[in-house]
Coordinates of C-alpha atoms in Angstrom, one line a residue:
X17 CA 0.0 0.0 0.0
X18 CA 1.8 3.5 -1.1
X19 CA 1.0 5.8 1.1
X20 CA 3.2 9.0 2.2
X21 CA 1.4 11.7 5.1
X22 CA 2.8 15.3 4.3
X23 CA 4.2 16.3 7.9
X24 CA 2.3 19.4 7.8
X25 CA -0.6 17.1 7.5
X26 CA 0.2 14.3 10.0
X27 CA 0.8 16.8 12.3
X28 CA -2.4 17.8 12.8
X29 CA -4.6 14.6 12.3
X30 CA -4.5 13.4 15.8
X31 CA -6.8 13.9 19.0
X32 CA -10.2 15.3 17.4
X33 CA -12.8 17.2 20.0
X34 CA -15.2 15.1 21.6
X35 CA -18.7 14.4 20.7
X36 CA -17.3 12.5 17.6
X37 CA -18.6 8.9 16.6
X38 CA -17.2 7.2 13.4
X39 CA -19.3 3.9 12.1
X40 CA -18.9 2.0 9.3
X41 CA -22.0 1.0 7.3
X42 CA -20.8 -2.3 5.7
X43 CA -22.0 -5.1 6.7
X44 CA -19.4 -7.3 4.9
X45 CA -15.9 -7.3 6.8
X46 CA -13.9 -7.0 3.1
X47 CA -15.7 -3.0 2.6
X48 CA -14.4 -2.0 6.5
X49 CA -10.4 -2.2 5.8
X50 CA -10.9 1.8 4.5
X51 CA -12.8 2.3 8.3
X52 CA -10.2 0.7 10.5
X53 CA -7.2 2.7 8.4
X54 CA -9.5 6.5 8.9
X55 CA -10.2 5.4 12.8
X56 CA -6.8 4.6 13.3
X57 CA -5.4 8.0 11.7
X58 CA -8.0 9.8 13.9
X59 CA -7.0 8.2 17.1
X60 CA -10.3 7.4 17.8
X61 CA -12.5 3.7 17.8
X62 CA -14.7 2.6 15.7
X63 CA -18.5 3.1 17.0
X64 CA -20.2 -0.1 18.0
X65 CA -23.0 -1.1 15.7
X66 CA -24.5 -4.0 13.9
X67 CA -25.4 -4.3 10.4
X68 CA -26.5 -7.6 9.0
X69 CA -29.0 -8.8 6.4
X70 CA -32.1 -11.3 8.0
X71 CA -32.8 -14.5 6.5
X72 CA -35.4 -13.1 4.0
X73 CA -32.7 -10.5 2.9
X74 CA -33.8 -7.7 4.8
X75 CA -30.9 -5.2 6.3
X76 CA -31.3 -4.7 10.1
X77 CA -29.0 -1.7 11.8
X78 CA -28.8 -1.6 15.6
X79 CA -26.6 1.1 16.7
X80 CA -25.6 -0.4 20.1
X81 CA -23.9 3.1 21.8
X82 CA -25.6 6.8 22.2
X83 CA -25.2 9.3 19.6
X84 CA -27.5 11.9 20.7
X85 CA -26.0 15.5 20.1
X86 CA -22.5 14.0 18.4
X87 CA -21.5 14.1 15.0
X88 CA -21.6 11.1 13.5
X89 CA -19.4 10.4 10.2
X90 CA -20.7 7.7 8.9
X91 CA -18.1 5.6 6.5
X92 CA -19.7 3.7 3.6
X93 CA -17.5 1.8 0.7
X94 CA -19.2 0.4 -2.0
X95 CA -18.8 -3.5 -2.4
X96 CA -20.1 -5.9 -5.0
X97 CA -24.2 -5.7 -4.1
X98 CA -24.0 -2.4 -4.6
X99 CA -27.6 -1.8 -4.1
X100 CA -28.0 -3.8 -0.7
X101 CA -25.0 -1.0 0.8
X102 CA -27.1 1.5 -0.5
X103 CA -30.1 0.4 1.9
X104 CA -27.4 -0.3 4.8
X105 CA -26.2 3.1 4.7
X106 CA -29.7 5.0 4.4
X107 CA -31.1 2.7 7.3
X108 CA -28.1 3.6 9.4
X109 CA -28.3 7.5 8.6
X110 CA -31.9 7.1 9.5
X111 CA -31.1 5.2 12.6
X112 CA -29.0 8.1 13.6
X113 CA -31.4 10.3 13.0
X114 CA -34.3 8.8 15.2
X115 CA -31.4 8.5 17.9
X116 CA -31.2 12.5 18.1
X117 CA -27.9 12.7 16.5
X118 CA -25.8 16.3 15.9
X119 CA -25.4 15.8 12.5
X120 CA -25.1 13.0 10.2
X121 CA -22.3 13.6 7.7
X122 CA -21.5 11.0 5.3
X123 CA -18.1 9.7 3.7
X124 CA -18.6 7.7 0.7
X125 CA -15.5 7.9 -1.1
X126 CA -16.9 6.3 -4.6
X127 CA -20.5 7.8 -5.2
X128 CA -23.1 4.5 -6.8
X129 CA -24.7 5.0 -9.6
X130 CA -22.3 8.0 -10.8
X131 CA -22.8 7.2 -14.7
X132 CA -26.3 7.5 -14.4
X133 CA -26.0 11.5 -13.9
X134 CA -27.8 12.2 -17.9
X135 CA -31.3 11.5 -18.8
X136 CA -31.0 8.8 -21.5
X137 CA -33.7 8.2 -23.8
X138 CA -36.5 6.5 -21.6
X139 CA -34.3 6.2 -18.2
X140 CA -34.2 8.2 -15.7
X141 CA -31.2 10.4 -13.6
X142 CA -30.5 7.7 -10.9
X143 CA -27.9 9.9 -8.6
X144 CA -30.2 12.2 -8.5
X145 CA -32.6 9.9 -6.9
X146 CA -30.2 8.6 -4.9
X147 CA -28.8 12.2 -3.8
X148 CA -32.3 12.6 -2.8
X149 CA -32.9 9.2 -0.9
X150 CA -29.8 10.5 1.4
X151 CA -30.8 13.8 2.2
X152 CA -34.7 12.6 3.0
X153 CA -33.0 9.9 5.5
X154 CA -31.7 12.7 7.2
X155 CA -28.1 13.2 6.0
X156 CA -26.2 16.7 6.8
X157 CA -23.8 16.6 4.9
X158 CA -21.8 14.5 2.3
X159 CA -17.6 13.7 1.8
X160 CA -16.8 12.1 -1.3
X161 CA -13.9 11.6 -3.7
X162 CA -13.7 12.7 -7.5
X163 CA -17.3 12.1 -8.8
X164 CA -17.8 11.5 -12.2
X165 CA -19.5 14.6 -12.8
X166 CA -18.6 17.6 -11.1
X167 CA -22.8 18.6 -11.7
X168 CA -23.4 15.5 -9.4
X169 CA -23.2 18.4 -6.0
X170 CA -25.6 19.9 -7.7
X171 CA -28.1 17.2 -6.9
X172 CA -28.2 17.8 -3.4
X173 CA -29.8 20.0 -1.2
X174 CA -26.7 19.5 1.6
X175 CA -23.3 20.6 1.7
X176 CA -20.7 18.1 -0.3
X177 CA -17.3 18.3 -0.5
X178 CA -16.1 16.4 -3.5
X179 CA -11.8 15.8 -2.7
X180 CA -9.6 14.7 -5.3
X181 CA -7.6 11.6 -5.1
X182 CA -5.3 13.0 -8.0
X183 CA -2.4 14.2 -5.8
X184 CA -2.0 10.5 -4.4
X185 CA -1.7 9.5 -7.8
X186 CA 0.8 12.1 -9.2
X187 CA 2.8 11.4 -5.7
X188 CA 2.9 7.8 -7.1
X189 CA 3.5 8.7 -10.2
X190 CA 6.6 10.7 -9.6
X191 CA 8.1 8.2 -6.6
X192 CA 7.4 4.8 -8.1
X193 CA 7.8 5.1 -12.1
X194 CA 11.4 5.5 -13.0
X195 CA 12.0 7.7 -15.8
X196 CA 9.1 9.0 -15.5
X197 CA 10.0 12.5 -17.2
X198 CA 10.4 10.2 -20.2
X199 CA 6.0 9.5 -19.9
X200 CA 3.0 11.3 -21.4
X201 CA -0.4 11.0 -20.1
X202 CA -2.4 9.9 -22.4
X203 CA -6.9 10.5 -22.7
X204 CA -8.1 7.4 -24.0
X205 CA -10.9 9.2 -25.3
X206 CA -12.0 13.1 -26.1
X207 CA -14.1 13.1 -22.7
X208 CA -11.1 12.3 -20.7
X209 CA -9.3 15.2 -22.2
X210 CA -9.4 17.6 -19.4
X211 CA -8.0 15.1 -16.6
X212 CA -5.1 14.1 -19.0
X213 CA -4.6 17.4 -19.3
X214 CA -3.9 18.1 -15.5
X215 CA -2.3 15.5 -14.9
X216 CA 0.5 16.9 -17.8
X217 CA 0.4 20.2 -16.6
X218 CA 1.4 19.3 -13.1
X219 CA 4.1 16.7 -13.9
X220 CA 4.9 18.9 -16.6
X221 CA 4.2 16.4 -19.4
X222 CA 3.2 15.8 -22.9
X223 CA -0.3 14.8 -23.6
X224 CA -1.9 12.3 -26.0
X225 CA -5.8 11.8 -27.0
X226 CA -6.9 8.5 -28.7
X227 CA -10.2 9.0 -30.9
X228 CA -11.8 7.3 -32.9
X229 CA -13.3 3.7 -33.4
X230 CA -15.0 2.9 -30.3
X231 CA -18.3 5.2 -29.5
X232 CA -18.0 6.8 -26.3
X233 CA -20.9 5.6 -23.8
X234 CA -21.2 9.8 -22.8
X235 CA -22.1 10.6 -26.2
X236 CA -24.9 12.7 -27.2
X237 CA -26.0 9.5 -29.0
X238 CA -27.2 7.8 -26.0
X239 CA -28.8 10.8 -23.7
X240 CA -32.3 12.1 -24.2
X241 CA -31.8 14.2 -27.4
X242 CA -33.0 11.2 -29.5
X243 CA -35.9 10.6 -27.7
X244 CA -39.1 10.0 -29.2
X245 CA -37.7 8.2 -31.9
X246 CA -37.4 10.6 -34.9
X247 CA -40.3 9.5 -37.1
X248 CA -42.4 11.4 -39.5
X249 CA -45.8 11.1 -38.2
X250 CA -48.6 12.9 -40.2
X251 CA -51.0 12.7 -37.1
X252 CA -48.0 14.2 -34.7
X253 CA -46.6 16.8 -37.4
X254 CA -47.9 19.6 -39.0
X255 CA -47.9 19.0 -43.0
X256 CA -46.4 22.6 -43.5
X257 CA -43.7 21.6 -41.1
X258 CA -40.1 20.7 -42.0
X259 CA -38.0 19.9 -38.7
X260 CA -34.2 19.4 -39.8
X261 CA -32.8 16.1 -39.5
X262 CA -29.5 15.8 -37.2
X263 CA -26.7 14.3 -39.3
X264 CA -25.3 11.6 -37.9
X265 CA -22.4 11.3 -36.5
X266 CA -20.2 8.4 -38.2
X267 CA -16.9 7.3 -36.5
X268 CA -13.7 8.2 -37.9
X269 CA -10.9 6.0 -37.8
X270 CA -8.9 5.6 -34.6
X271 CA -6.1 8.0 -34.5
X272 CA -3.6 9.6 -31.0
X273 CA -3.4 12.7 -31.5
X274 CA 0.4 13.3 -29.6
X275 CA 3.8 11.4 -30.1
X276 CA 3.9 8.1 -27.8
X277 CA 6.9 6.5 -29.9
X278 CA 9.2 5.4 -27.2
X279 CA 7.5 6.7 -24.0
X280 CA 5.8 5.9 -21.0
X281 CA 2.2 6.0 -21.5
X282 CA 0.5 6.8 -18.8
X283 CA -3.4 6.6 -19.4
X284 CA -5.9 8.3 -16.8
X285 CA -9.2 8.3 -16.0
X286 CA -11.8 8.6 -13.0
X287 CA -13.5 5.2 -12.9
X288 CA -11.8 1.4 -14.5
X289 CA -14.8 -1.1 -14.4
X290 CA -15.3 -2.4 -17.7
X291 CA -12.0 -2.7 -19.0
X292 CA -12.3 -3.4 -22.8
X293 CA -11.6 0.6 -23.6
X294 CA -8.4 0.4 -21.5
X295 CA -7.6 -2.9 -23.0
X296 CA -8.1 -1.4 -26.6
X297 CA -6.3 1.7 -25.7
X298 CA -3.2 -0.3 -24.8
X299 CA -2.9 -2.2 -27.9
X300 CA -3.3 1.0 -29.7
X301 CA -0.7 2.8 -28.1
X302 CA 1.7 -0.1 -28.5
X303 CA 1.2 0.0 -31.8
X304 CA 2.6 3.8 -31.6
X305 CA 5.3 2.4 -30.0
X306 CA 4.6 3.5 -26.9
X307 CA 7.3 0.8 -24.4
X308 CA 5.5 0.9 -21.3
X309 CA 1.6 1.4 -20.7
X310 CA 0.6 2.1 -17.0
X311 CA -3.4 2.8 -15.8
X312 CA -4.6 5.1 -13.0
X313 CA -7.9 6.0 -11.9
X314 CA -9.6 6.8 -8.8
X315 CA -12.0 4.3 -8.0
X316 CA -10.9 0.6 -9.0
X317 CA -14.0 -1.1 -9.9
X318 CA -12.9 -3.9 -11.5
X319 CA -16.0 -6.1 -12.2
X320 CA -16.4 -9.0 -13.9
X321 CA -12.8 -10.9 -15.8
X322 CA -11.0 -7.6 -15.4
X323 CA -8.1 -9.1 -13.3
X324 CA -8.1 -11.7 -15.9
X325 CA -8.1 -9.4 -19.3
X326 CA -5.1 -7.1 -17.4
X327 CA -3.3 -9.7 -16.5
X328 CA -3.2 -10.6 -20.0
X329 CA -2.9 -7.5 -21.7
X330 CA -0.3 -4.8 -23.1
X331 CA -1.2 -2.9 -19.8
X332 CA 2.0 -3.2 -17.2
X333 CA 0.4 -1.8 -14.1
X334 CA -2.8 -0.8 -12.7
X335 CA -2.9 1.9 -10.1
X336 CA -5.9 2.6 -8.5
X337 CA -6.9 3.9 -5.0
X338 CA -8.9 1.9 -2.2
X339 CA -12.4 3.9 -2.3
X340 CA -13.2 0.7 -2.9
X341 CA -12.1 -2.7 -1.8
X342 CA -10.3 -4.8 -4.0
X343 CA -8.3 -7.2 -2.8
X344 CA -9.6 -10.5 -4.2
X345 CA -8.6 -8.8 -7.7
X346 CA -5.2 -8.2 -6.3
X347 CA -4.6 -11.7 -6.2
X348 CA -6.0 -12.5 -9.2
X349 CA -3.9 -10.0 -11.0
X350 CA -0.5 -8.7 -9.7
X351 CA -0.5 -5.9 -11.9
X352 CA -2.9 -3.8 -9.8
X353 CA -1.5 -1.3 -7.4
X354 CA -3.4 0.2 -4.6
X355 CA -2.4 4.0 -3.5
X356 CA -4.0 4.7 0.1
X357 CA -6.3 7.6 0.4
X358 CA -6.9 7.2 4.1
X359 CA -5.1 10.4 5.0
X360 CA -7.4 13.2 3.4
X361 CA -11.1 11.6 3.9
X362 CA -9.1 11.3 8.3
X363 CA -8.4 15.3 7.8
X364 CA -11.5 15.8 5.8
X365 CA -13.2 14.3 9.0
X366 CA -11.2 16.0 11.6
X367 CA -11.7 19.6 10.2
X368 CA -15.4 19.2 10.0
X369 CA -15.7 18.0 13.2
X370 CA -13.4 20.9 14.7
X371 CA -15.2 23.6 12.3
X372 CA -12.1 24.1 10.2
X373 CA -12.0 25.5 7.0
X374 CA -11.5 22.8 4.2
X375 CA -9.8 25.1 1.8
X376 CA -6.7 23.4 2.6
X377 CA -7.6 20.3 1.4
X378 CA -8.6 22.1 -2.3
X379 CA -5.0 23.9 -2.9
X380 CA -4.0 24.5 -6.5
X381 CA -7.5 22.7 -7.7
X382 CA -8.9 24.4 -10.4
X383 CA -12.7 24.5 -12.5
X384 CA -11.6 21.6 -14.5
X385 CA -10.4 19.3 -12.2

């Protein structure tokens, strides 16, 4: 686990003001490692409740200490059953609430449901039904890491601090990648652009852009624009009425934009779940010649064969953060890293507990990160 604590920071992370109580939500030991490492950087022990699912599959919370007038942070990883942590942590907020808590503040480093964030077609915006879910179980406020739409904030009604897992990642890029001055950080598609690009500004970088080929799932193909379906209908339009027909869009062949001949390519991205695009990507840019391909994102997903398909792909090393748990993939696939983000969602905690400003924790982060 890479982890390094700025001494400015660890200086200040221990011994927190009473009144605070810190629970973790999951029900299944694997999603608590994340808890234990925050508790243990706060000095304080982890609050004494129950979570477990009944015979019929129901979730049952029974908070077994008092938390009336503390803050409660309330620590929730997402793990495989993604929709049965979603109940545990709004039954537990709710629990809280009933129990006359302070406030309920909680820290769910990788938000559910994140891609869901467009109307597409006949769907519907399902983080925005979840943002409400949280905030009618009586949620005060929200910590989270790098959503996968900045507009996501916008969905609640509470504060939320969204904190950025990127300066773990350019610490690891810079401590554990030799020659890494020789790298360029590459957007495997045009929607990635902007977090390739500050990523090379602060390592000071080159930057490539693979398009092409592959449709991107964020395209204006699949959101709401095309919906009805665009049929003439004589009943529906008006004879006299010509609408103009949107001309659609045909995929060009797959070009990177940028020199990767001999390099370090470096691809980065929020979220690696599905990892065919990564996988494509790879082969692609050692085809450009590119010697050495490494991954980073965020949130480490991983579902399905991915530890298989890496371990068996162009792709050298995986590097993603523990916002979620993933160490059965670990040992399926040697090639993932994990950089720990412990440290900032501990100070994140401590300062809104104390009532300190959390500017600190936003230096040098600008509109487009």
């Amino acid at each position: 686990m890479f982890c390094v604590a700025p001494p400015e920071l660890e200086a200040k992370m221990n011994v927190p003001k009473g009144g605070l109580v810190l629970f973790s939500a999951n029900s299944n030991s694997s999603c608590m490692e994340l808890s234990k490492k925050i508790a243990e950087r706060l000095g304080v022990e982890m609050g004494k409740v129950q979570v477990y699912q009944e015979p019929n599959r129901e979730t049952r919370v029974q908070i077994q200490e008092s938390v009336r007038g503390k803050d409660v942070f309330i620590i929730q990883t997402i793990s495989k059953d993604v929709n049965t942590t979603i109940m545990e942590l709004l039954i537990m907020v709710y629990a809280c609430k009933t129990s006359c808590a302070k406030s309920i503040i909680g820290v769910i480093p990788y938000f559910p449901y994140s891609k869901q964030c467009k109307m597409r077609k006949r769907g519907s915006i399902v983080s925005k039904l979840l943002a409400s879910m949280m905030c009618k179980a009586g949620l005060t406020h929200l910590i989270t890491m790098d959503l996968h739409q900045k507009e996501i904030q916008g969905f609640f009604n509470i504060p939320v601090d969204n904190l950025r897992a990127s300066p773990f990642l350019l610490q690891y890029i810079q401590e554990e990648i030799p020659d890494y001055r020789n790298a360029v950080i590459v957007a495997k598609s045009p929607a990635s652009a902007k977090r390739a690009q500050s990523f090379a500004e602060r390592l000071r970088l080159g930057i490539a852009v693979i398009h092409g080929e592959a449709q991107d799932a964020e395209s204006d193909l699949v959101d709401g624009r095309h919906s009805p379906p665009m049929v003439r209908s004589v009943a529906a339009i008006h004879p006299s009425l010509e609408i103009p027909m949107l001309i659609p869009k045909e995929k060009p062949p797959i070009t990177v934009v940028g020199d990767v001949g001999g390099r370090i390519a470096i691809i980065v991205d929020d979220i690696i779940d599905d990892v065919d695009s990564f996988l494509a990507a790879a082969e692609t840019l050692k085809e450009r010649g590119a010697y050495k391909i490494f991954v980073m994102a965020t949130h480490g997903l991983l579902s399905s064969d991915a530890p298989r398909l890496i371990e068996e792909s162009a792709i050298d090393e995986v590097v993603v953060t523990n916002t979620i748990p993933h160490e059965i993939q670990k040992l399926q696939c040697p090639k993932i890293k994990t950089v720990d983000i412990s440290m900032i969602l501990s100070e994140a905690i401590r300062r809104i507990h104390n009532g300190e400003s959390m500017s600190y924790l936003f230096r040098n982060i600008g509109l487009d990160d």
